[in-house]
């Protein structure tokens, strides 16, 4: 069974793509102006002293959460949230384990509460004032797909606007010997149960009995982030970056110089875009994205 | 917006291992006798004066050879919980009924296998990285204990780790209910697993929330928590049954990372959500399993909420004096205590607490039961409140099936 939700807000942050406008151009393969890479974002939701102490994962999550919410025009108080991260903040885990191996009594209370997987969820609620339900989850390689599924499920099951945030950080210290995540990447989507003024896309989702592979990355900008544990999100953001006119030009691909990979064209036969991610060995999450500009005009309201 | 009522789900099977032992019978015995199941801390290498709910059997537990690559304290705890009450057999039957791809898994944990990483940092390899035996990306990931359970149960449905600190495994019920409501799956294994580890013990020590004596929820002299470990499991399916999940409510305090909202507004919103989904009033609740950690502030706020919203005759009890505070598993332990009450009428007391703190008021003093008793219970609720201000309330009931 297929369910429909609406995308009302989109955000992305990485050191080389600090914001959706830059990311949108870069993920389409367009040349972007040279940029001094940012070391970490500075979400205005946190006071300056909190920002200084906050782990990267919290800053990343709050940065994209605020932008996706602002783009949507929804009020934070009515929006539930799903925070998906494969590893949480790896620098915090490294520091925590280092302290425990040295003098465990030196562990600071702040470090401890930064170490919970729902740290970003908690700071989001405090910073935005939203008392709506908020969850934090992980599913190893299936983390992004599982988070996207949960956001779609909550939006559909309870007719509730849901903010999805996914982010991962870079392994540090001894953790680098077991953890492959590199770089910083955060993405966010605001999903709404009904079409509103800010709705840019219709998103049809379903869970199917099929074994699929993680979709490939097309753009050089996305490929440069392939080692981040949230990189599985990027194919969706590449699709959202390509606007309707660009998509309608397929299969000429004239406007996508950085996407020489012709394997993506058969999957995009019309204005819609189909994407799928594995959820387990035999189940998968399938999306059909329709840019609203490409939809048939709606009958005027009576 | 007030949520709409949901269709009840049936509880098909249950399993539990915690400081009281392996199996629900050990929990029932402990609830009846309020025997001492906590012990002075002998888990940390250095001295840390506190009491713990340690699962004695874990040190000698061996995983089957095919699953040995997951060996660690959290996986062993999960393995004992799966054997308990033949939960693993009930899941095998569900797998046959529905197919492995139609059985989901939602597991709540706070620390998961962090104990493995702690061990690696204490004894690094020559290159400064993890020692060979622990050099595994999957084992050193928060999803590890969930992936272990998925493999042990041979499940192929959607599978996720919920990690919202001490509300984790309560929220796992909410997520599972939505999956079943939308027909993504035909059955869901709901789980909560956390094992003792340095980060949690020293973390709570840093917050000055560890009690130097066994925790005494709602007592005047309460001095903090006793950390415990547990693995609990529930198998949920659509349809009516003897024991049912009636409702769930989730909220966030939006107040502070490690102290509750002073008026308990977040907790109350979670209660309202659960009541609306169950389609009942707070006055319909016969038994309440309190979050009851034994910290001054948590107990203050929770007692005020209970006195304000529940009827004076409700049987309220806190059981962390038996199991310890089992972190991410606490939500499912509370659910299992509630289910036991619905099945057998065995209403828990509040172990370790001799006298209710008079400062919590006369209504709460009447609601909190210090000793176990047997009575007919039709509706049971359970509170779970976690770090980050994360709240979840669950409501279970007896079905007519």
Coordinates of N, CA, C and O in Angstrom, one line a residue, chain A residues 22-182:
Chain A
X22 N 23.4 26.4 -1.6 CA 24.6 26.0 -2.2 C 24.6 24.5 -2.6 O 25.0 24.1 -3.6
X23 N 24.0 23.7 -1.6 CA 24.0 22.3 -1.8 C 23.1 21.9 -3.1 O 23.5 21.0 -3.9
X24 N 22.1 22.7 -3.3 CA 21.2 22.4 -4.4 C 21.9 22.6 -5.8 O 21.8 21.7 -6.6
X25 N 22.7 23.6 -5.9 CA 23.5 23.8 -7.1 C 24.6 22.7 -7.2 O 24.8 22.1 -8.3
X26 N 25.3 22.5 -6.1 CA 26.4 21.5 -6.1 C 25.9 20.1 -6.4 O 26.5 19.4 -7.2
X27 N 24.7 19.7 -5.9 CA 24.2 18.4 -6.1 C 23.6 18.2 -7.5 O 23.4 17.1 -8.0
X28 N 23.4 19.3 -8.2 CA 23.0 19.3 -9.6 C 24.2 19.3 -10.5 O 24.0 19.2 -11.8
X29 N 25.4 19.4 -10.0 CA 26.6 19.4 -10.7 C 26.9 20.7 -11.3 O 27.8 20.8 -12.2
X30 N 26.2 21.8 -10.8 CA 26.6 23.1 -11.3 C 27.8 23.6 -10.6 O 28.0 23.3 -9.5
X31 N 28.6 24.5 -11.3 CA 29.7 25.0 -10.6 C 29.3 25.9 -9.5 O 28.3 26.6 -9.6
X32 N 29.9 25.8 -8.4 CA 29.6 26.7 -7.2 C 30.8 27.6 -6.9 O 31.9 27.2 -7.2
X33 N 30.5 28.8 -6.4 CA 31.7 29.7 -6.1 C 32.6 29.0 -5.1 O 32.2 28.3 -4.2
X34 N 33.9 29.3 -5.2 CA 34.9 28.7 -4.3 C 34.5 29.2 -2.9 O 34.0 30.3 -2.7
X35 N 34.7 28.3 -1.9 CA 34.2 28.6 -0.6 C 35.2 28.1 0.4 O 35.8 27.0 0.3
X36 N 35.5 28.8 1.4 CA 36.4 28.4 2.5 C 35.5 27.4 3.3 O 34.5 27.8 3.9
X37 N 35.9 26.1 3.4 CA 35.0 25.2 4.1 C 34.8 25.6 5.6 O 35.7 26.0 6.2
X38 N 33.5 25.5 6.0 CA 33.2 25.8 7.4 C 33.6 24.7 8.3 O 33.5 23.5 7.9
X39 N 34.1 25.0 9.5 CA 34.4 23.8 10.4 C 33.2 23.2 11.0 O 33.1 22.0 11.1
X40 N 32.3 24.0 11.5 CA 31.0 23.4 12.0 C 30.0 24.5 12.0 O 30.3 25.7 12.0
X41 N 28.7 24.1 12.0 CA 27.7 25.1 11.8 C 27.5 25.9 13.2 O 27.9 25.4 14.2
X42 N 26.8 27.0 13.1 CA 26.5 27.8 14.3 C 25.0 28.1 14.4 O 24.6 29.2 14.1
X43 N 24.2 27.1 14.8 CA 22.7 27.3 14.8 C 22.3 28.4 15.8 O 22.8 28.3 16.9
X44 N 21.5 29.3 15.3 CA 21.1 30.4 16.2 C 20.2 30.0 17.3 O 20.0 30.7 18.3
X45 N 19.7 28.7 17.3 CA 18.8 28.2 18.3 C 19.5 28.1 19.6 O 18.8 28.1 20.7
X46 N 20.8 27.9 19.6 CA 21.6 27.8 20.9 C 22.2 29.1 21.2 O 22.7 29.8 20.4
X47 N 22.2 29.4 22.5 CA 23.0 30.6 23.0 C 24.5 30.4 22.8 O 24.9 29.2 22.7
X48 N 25.2 31.5 22.7 CA 26.6 31.4 22.3 C 27.4 30.5 23.2 O 28.2 29.7 22.7
X49 N 27.2 30.5 24.5 CA 27.9 29.6 25.4 C 27.6 28.2 25.2 O 28.4 27.3 25.3
X50 N 26.3 27.9 24.9 CA 25.9 26.5 24.7 C 26.5 26.0 23.4 O 26.9 24.9 23.2
X51 N 26.6 26.9 22.4 CA 27.1 26.6 21.1 C 28.6 26.2 21.2 O 29.0 25.2 20.5
X52 N 29.3 26.9 22.0 CA 30.7 26.6 22.2 C 30.9 25.2 22.8 O 31.8 24.5 22.4
X53 N 30.1 24.8 23.7 CA 30.2 23.5 24.4 C 29.6 22.3 23.6 O 29.9 21.2 23.9
X54 N 28.6 22.6 22.7 CA 27.8 21.6 22.2 C 28.6 20.7 21.2 O 29.5 21.2 20.5
X55 N 28.3 19.4 21.2 CA 29.0 18.5 20.3 C 28.6 18.8 18.8 O 27.5 19.4 18.6
X56 N 29.5 18.4 17.9 CA 29.2 18.6 16.5 C 27.8 18.1 16.1 O 27.1 18.7 15.3
X57 N 27.5 16.9 16.6 CA 26.3 16.2 16.1 C 25.0 17.1 16.5 O 24.1 17.2 15.8
X58 N 25.1 17.8 17.7 CA 24.0 18.6 18.1 C 23.9 19.9 17.2 O 22.9 20.3 16.8
X59 N 25.1 20.5 16.9 CA 25.1 21.7 16.1 C 24.6 21.3 14.7 O 23.8 22.1 14.1
X60 N 25.1 20.2 14.1 CA 24.6 19.8 12.8 C 23.1 19.6 12.8 O 22.4 20.1 11.9
X61 N 22.6 18.9 13.7 CA 21.2 18.5 13.8 C 20.3 19.8 13.9 O 19.3 20.0 13.2
X62 N 20.7 20.7 14.8 CA 19.9 21.9 15.1 C 20.0 22.9 13.9 O 19.0 23.5 13.6
X63 N 21.1 22.9 13.2 CA 21.3 23.8 12.0 C 20.2 23.4 11.0 O 19.5 24.2 10.5
X64 N 20.2 22.1 10.6 CA 19.3 21.7 9.5 C 17.9 21.7 10.0 O 17.0 22.0 9.2
X65 N 17.7 21.3 11.3 CA 16.3 21.3 11.8 C 15.7 22.7 11.7 O 14.6 22.9 11.2
X66 N 16.4 23.7 12.1 CA 15.9 25.1 12.1 C 15.6 25.5 10.7 O 14.6 26.2 10.4
X67 N 16.5 25.2 9.7 CA 16.3 25.7 8.3 C 15.1 24.9 7.7 O 14.3 25.6 7.0
X68 N 15.0 23.7 7.9 CA 13.8 22.9 7.3 C 12.5 23.5 7.9 O 11.5 23.6 7.2
X69 N 12.5 23.7 9.2 CA 11.3 24.2 9.8 C 11.0 25.6 9.3 O 9.8 25.9 8.9
X70 N 12.0 26.5 9.2 CA 11.8 27.9 8.7 C 11.2 27.8 7.3 O 10.3 28.6 7.0
X71 N 11.8 27.0 6.5 CA 11.3 26.9 5.1 C 9.9 26.5 5.0 O 9.1 26.9 4.1
X72 N 9.4 25.7 6.0 CA 8.1 25.1 5.9 C 7.0 26.1 6.4 O 5.8 25.9 6.1
X73 N 7.4 27.0 7.3 CA 6.4 27.9 7.9 C 5.6 27.2 9.0 O 4.7 27.8 9.6
X74 N 5.8 25.9 9.3 CA 5.1 25.3 10.4 C 5.7 25.8 11.7 O 6.8 26.3 11.8
X75 N 4.8 25.7 12.8 CA 5.3 26.1 14.1 C 5.9 24.9 14.8 O 5.4 23.8 14.8
X76 N 7.1 25.1 15.4 CA 7.8 24.0 16.1 C 6.9 23.2 17.0 O 7.0 22.0 17.2
X77 N 6.0 23.9 17.7 CA 5.2 23.2 18.8 C 4.3 22.2 18.2 O 3.9 21.3 18.9
X78 N 4.0 22.2 16.9 CA 3.0 21.2 16.4 C 3.8 20.1 15.6 O 3.1 19.3 15.0
X79 N 5.1 20.2 15.5 CA 5.9 19.3 14.7 C 6.6 18.2 15.5 O 7.4 18.5 16.4
X80 N 6.3 16.9 15.3 CA 7.0 15.8 15.9 C 8.4 15.7 15.3 O 8.6 16.2 14.2
X81 N 9.3 15.1 15.9 CA 10.6 15.0 15.3 C 11.2 13.6 15.4 O 11.0 12.9 16.4
X82 N 12.0 13.2 14.4 CA 12.7 11.9 14.3 C 14.2 12.3 14.0 O 14.5 12.9 13.0
X83 N 15.1 11.9 15.0 CA 16.5 12.1 14.8 C 17.2 10.8 14.5 O 17.2 9.9 15.3
X84 N 17.7 10.7 13.3 CA 18.4 9.4 12.9 C 19.9 9.7 12.8 O 20.3 10.6 12.1
X85 N 20.6 8.9 13.5 CA 22.1 9.0 13.4 C 22.7 7.6 13.6 O 22.3 6.9 14.5
X86 N 23.6 7.2 12.7 CA 24.2 5.9 12.8 C 25.0 5.7 14.1 O 25.0 4.7 14.7
X87 N 25.7 6.8 14.4 CA 26.7 6.7 15.5 C 26.6 7.8 16.6 O 27.4 7.8 17.5
X88 N 25.7 8.7 16.5 CA 25.7 9.8 17.4 C 27.0 10.6 17.2 O 27.5 10.6 16.2
X89 N 27.4 11.3 18.3 CA 28.6 12.1 18.2 C 29.9 11.3 18.5 O 30.1 10.9 19.6
X90 N 30.7 11.0 17.5 CA 31.8 10.1 17.7 C 32.9 10.8 18.5 O 33.7 10.1 19.2
X91 N 33.1 12.1 18.4 CA 34.1 12.8 19.3 C 33.7 12.6 20.8 O 34.6 12.5 21.6
X92 N 32.4 12.7 21.1 CA 32.0 12.5 22.4 C 32.2 11.1 22.9 O 32.7 10.9 24.0
X93 N 32.0 10.1 22.1 CA 32.2 8.7 22.4 C 33.7 8.5 22.7 O 34.1 7.9 23.7
X94 N 34.5 9.1 21.8 CA 36.0 9.0 22.0 C 36.4 9.6 23.3 O 37.2 9.0 24.1
X95 N 36.0 10.8 23.6 CA 36.4 11.5 24.8 C 35.9 10.7 26.1 O 36.6 10.6 27.1
X96 N 34.6 10.3 26.0 CA 34.0 9.5 27.1 C 34.9 8.2 27.4 O 35.2 8.0 28.6
X97 N 35.2 7.5 26.4 CA 35.9 6.2 26.6 C 37.3 6.5 27.0 O 37.9 5.8 27.8
X98 N 37.9 7.6 26.6 CA 39.3 8.0 27.0 C 39.3 8.3 28.5 O 40.2 7.9 29.2
X99 N 38.3 9.1 28.9 CA 38.2 9.5 30.3 C 38.0 8.2 31.2 O 38.6 8.1 32.2
X100 N 37.1 7.3 30.7 CA 36.8 6.1 31.5 C 38.1 5.2 31.6 O 38.3 4.6 32.7
X101 N 38.9 5.2 30.6 CA 40.1 4.4 30.6 C 41.2 5.0 31.5 O 42.1 4.4 31.9
X102 N 41.1 6.4 31.6 CA 42.1 7.1 32.4 C 41.6 7.2 33.9 O 41.8 6.3 34.7
X103 N 41.0 8.3 34.2 CA 40.4 8.5 35.5 C 38.9 8.7 35.4 O 38.4 9.8 35.1
X104 N 38.1 7.6 35.6 CA 36.7 7.7 35.3 C 36.0 8.7 36.2 O 34.9 9.2 35.8
X105 N 36.6 9.0 37.4 CA 35.9 10.0 38.2 C 36.0 11.4 37.7 O 35.3 12.3 38.2
X106 N 36.8 11.6 36.6 CA 36.9 12.9 36.0 C 35.8 13.2 34.9 O 35.7 14.2 34.3
X107 N 35.0 12.1 34.7 CA 33.9 12.3 33.7 C 33.0 13.5 34.1 O 32.6 13.6 35.2
X108 N 32.8 14.4 33.1 CA 31.9 15.5 33.5 C 30.5 15.3 33.2 O 30.1 14.5 32.3
X109 N 29.6 15.9 34.0 CA 28.1 15.6 33.8 C 27.7 16.1 32.4 O 26.8 15.4 31.8
X110 N 28.3 17.2 31.9 CA 27.9 17.6 30.6 C 28.3 16.6 29.5 O 27.5 16.3 28.6
X111 N 29.5 16.1 29.6 CA 29.9 15.0 28.6 C 28.9 13.9 28.7 O 28.6 13.3 27.6
X112 N 28.5 13.5 29.9 CA 27.6 12.3 30.0 C 26.3 12.7 29.3 O 25.8 11.9 28.5
X113 N 25.7 13.8 29.6 CA 24.4 14.0 28.9 C 24.6 14.3 27.4 O 23.6 14.1 26.6
X114 N 25.8 14.8 27.0 CA 26.0 14.9 25.5 C 26.1 13.5 24.9 O 26.0 13.4 23.7
X115 N 26.4 12.4 25.7 CA 26.7 11.1 25.1 C 25.4 10.3 24.8 O 25.5 9.3 24.1
X116 N 24.2 10.8 25.3 CA 23.0 10.0 25.0 C 22.7 10.2 23.5 O 22.9 11.3 22.9
X117 N 22.1 9.2 22.9 CA 21.8 9.2 21.4 C 20.8 10.3 21.1 O 20.7 10.8 20.0
X118 N 19.9 10.7 22.1 CA 18.9 11.7 21.9 C 19.3 13.1 22.4 O 18.5 13.9 22.6
X119 N 20.7 13.3 22.4 CA 21.1 14.6 22.8 C 20.6 15.7 21.9 O 20.1 16.7 22.3
X120 N 20.7 15.5 20.6 CA 20.2 16.5 19.6 C 18.7 16.7 19.7 O 18.2 17.8 19.7
X121 N 18.0 15.6 20.0 CA 16.5 15.6 20.1 C 16.2 16.5 21.3 O 15.3 17.3 21.3
X122 N 16.9 16.3 22.4 CA 16.7 17.1 23.7 C 17.0 18.5 23.5 O 16.2 19.4 23.9
X123 N 18.1 18.8 22.8 CA 18.5 20.3 22.6 C 17.5 20.9 21.6 O 17.2 22.1 21.7
X124 N 17.0 20.1 20.7 CA 16.0 20.7 19.7 C 14.8 21.1 20.5 O 14.3 22.2 20.3
X125 N 14.3 20.2 21.3 CA 13.1 20.5 22.1 C 13.3 21.8 23.0 O 12.4 22.7 23.0
X126 N 14.5 21.8 23.6 CA 14.7 23.0 24.5 C 14.9 24.3 23.7 O 14.2 25.3 24.0
X127 N 15.6 24.2 22.6 CA 15.9 25.4 21.8 C 14.7 25.9 21.0 O 14.4 27.1 20.9
X128 N 13.8 25.0 20.5 CA 12.7 25.3 19.7 C 11.4 25.5 20.6 O 10.4 26.0 20.1
X129 N 11.5 25.0 21.8 CA 10.3 25.0 22.7 C 9.3 24.0 22.3 O 8.2 24.1 22.8
X130 N 9.6 23.1 21.5 CA 8.6 22.1 21.0 C 8.5 21.0 22.0 O 9.4 20.2 22.3
X131 N 7.3 20.8 22.6 CA 7.0 19.7 23.5 C 6.4 18.5 22.8 O 6.0 17.5 23.4
X132 N 6.4 18.5 21.4 CA 5.9 17.4 20.7 C 6.8 16.2 20.8 O 8.0 16.3 21.2
X133 N 6.3 15.0 20.5 CA 7.0 13.7 20.6 C 8.3 13.9 19.7 O 8.3 14.4 18.6
X134 N 9.4 13.3 20.3 CA 10.6 13.4 19.6 C 11.4 12.1 19.8 O 11.5 11.6 21.0
X135 N 11.9 11.4 18.8 CA 12.6 10.2 19.0 C 14.0 10.2 18.4 O 14.3 11.1 17.6
X136 N 14.8 9.3 18.8 CA 16.2 9.2 18.2 C 16.4 7.7 17.9 O 16.2 6.9 18.7
X137 N 16.9 7.4 16.7 CA 17.0 6.0 16.3 C 18.3 5.8 15.5 O 19.0 6.7 15.0
X138 N 18.6 4.5 15.4 CA 19.8 4.1 14.6 C 19.5 2.7 14.0 O 18.7 2.0 14.6
X139 N 20.1 2.4 12.9 CA 19.9 1.0 12.3 C 21.1 0.7 11.4 O 21.0 0.2 10.3
X140 N 22.3 1.0 11.9 CA 23.5 0.8 11.2 C 23.4 1.3 9.8 O 23.1 2.5 9.6
X141 N 23.7 0.4 8.7 CA 23.7 1.0 7.4 C 22.3 1.4 6.9 O 22.2 2.1 5.9
X142 N 21.3 1.0 7.6 CA 19.9 1.3 7.2 C 19.4 2.5 8.0 O 18.2 2.7 8.1
X143 N 20.2 3.2 8.7 CA 19.8 4.3 9.6 C 19.0 5.3 8.9 O 17.9 5.7 9.3
X144 N 19.5 5.9 7.7 CA 18.7 6.9 7.1 C 17.3 6.4 6.6 O 16.3 7.0 6.8
X145 N 17.3 5.2 6.0 CA 16.1 4.7 5.4 C 15.1 4.4 6.6 O 13.9 4.7 6.4
X146 N 15.6 3.9 7.7 CA 14.7 3.6 8.8 C 14.2 4.9 9.5 O 13.0 5.0 9.9
X147 N 15.0 6.0 9.5 CA 14.6 7.2 10.0 C 13.5 7.9 9.1 O 12.5 8.4 9.5
X148 N 13.8 7.8 7.8 CA 12.8 8.3 6.8 C 11.5 7.5 6.9 O 10.4 8.1 6.9
X149 N 11.6 6.2 7.1 CA 10.4 5.4 7.2 C 9.6 5.8 8.5 O 8.4 6.1 8.4
X150 N 10.3 6.0 9.6 CA 9.6 6.4 10.8 C 8.9 7.8 10.7 O 7.8 8.0 11.1
X151 N 9.6 8.7 10.0 CA 9.0 10.0 9.8 C 7.8 9.9 8.9 O 6.7 10.5 9.2
X152 N 7.8 9.1 7.8 CA 6.7 8.9 6.9 C 5.6 8.2 7.7 O 4.4 8.5 7.6
X153 N 5.9 7.2 8.5 CA 4.9 6.5 9.3 C 4.2 7.4 10.3 O 3.0 7.4 10.3
X154 N 4.9 8.2 11.0 CA 4.3 9.1 12.0 C 3.4 10.1 11.3 O 2.3 10.4 11.7
X155 N 3.9 10.6 10.1 CA 3.1 11.6 9.4 C 1.8 11.0 8.9 O 0.8 11.7 9.0
X156 N 1.9 9.8 8.4 CA 0.7 9.1 7.9 C -0.2 8.6 8.9 O -1.4 8.8 8.9
X157 N 0.3 7.9 10.0 CA -0.5 7.3 11.0 C -1.3 8.3 11.8 O -2.4 8.0 12.2
X158 N -0.6 9.4 12.2 CA -1.3 10.3 13.1 C -1.6 11.7 12.4 O -1.9 12.6 13.1
X159 N -1.5 11.7 11.1 CA -1.8 13.0 10.4 C -1.1 14.1 11.0 O -1.7 15.2 11.4
X160 N 0.2 14.0 11.2 CA 1.0 14.8 12.0 C 2.2 15.3 11.2 O 2.9 14.5 10.5
X161 N 2.5 16.6 11.2 CA 3.8 17.1 10.6 C 5.0 16.6 11.3 O 5.0 16.5 12.6
X162 N 6.0 16.1 10.6 CA 7.1 15.5 11.2 C 8.4 16.1 10.6 O 8.6 16.2 9.4
X163 N 9.3 16.4 11.5 CA 10.7 16.8 11.1 C 11.6 15.7 11.2 O 11.8 15.0 12.2
X164 N 12.2 15.3 10.0 CA 13.3 14.3 10.0 C 14.6 14.9 10.0 O 14.9 15.8 9.1
X165 N 15.5 14.5 10.9 CA 16.9 15.0 10.8 C 17.8 13.8 10.8 O 17.6 12.9 11.6
X166 N 18.8 13.8 9.9 CA 19.7 12.7 9.9 C 21.1 13.3 9.9 O 21.4 14.3 9.1
X167 N 22.0 12.9 10.7 CA 23.4 13.4 10.7 C 24.4 12.4 11.2 O 24.0 11.5 12.0
X168 N 25.6 12.5 10.8 CA 26.7 11.8 11.3 C 28.0 12.6 11.3 O 28.1 13.5 10.5
X169 N 28.9 12.2 12.2 CA 30.2 12.9 12.3 C 31.3 12.0 11.9 O 31.2 10.9 11.4
X170 N 32.5 12.5 12.2 CA 33.8 11.8 11.9 C 34.3 11.1 13.1 O 34.4 11.7 14.2
X171 N 34.8 9.9 12.9 CA 35.4 9.1 13.9 C 36.7 9.7 14.3 O 37.5 10.2 13.5
X172 N 37.0 9.7 15.6 CA 38.3 10.3 16.1 C 38.9 9.3 17.1 O 38.3 8.4 17.6
X173 N 40.2 9.5 17.3 CA 40.9 8.7 18.3 C 40.9 7.2 17.9 O 40.9 6.8 16.7
X174 N 41.0 6.3 18.9 CA 41.0 4.9 18.7 C 39.8 4.4 17.9 O 39.9 3.4 17.2
X175 N 38.7 5.1 18.0 CA 37.5 4.7 17.3 C 37.7 4.6 15.8 O 37.0 3.9 15.1
X176 N 38.7 5.4 15.2 CA 38.9 5.4 13.8 C 39.3 4.0 13.3 O 39.2 3.7 12.1
X177 N 39.8 3.1 14.2 CA 40.2 1.8 13.8 C 39.0 0.9 13.6 O 39.2 -0.2 13.0
X178 N 37.9 1.3 14.1 CA 36.7 0.4 13.8 C 35.5 1.2 13.2 O 34.5 0.6 12.8
X179 N 35.6 2.5 13.0 CA 34.5 3.3 12.5 C 34.9 4.0 11.3 O 35.8 4.8 11.3
X180 N 34.2 3.8 10.2 CA 34.6 4.4 8.9 C 34.0 5.8 8.6 O 34.2 6.3 7.6
X181 N 33.1 6.3 9.5 CA 32.5 7.5 9.2 C 33.5 8.7 9.2 O 34.3 8.9 10.1
X182 N 33.4 9.5 8.1 CA 34.3 10.6 8.0 C 33.5 11.9 7.6 O 32.5 11.7 6.9

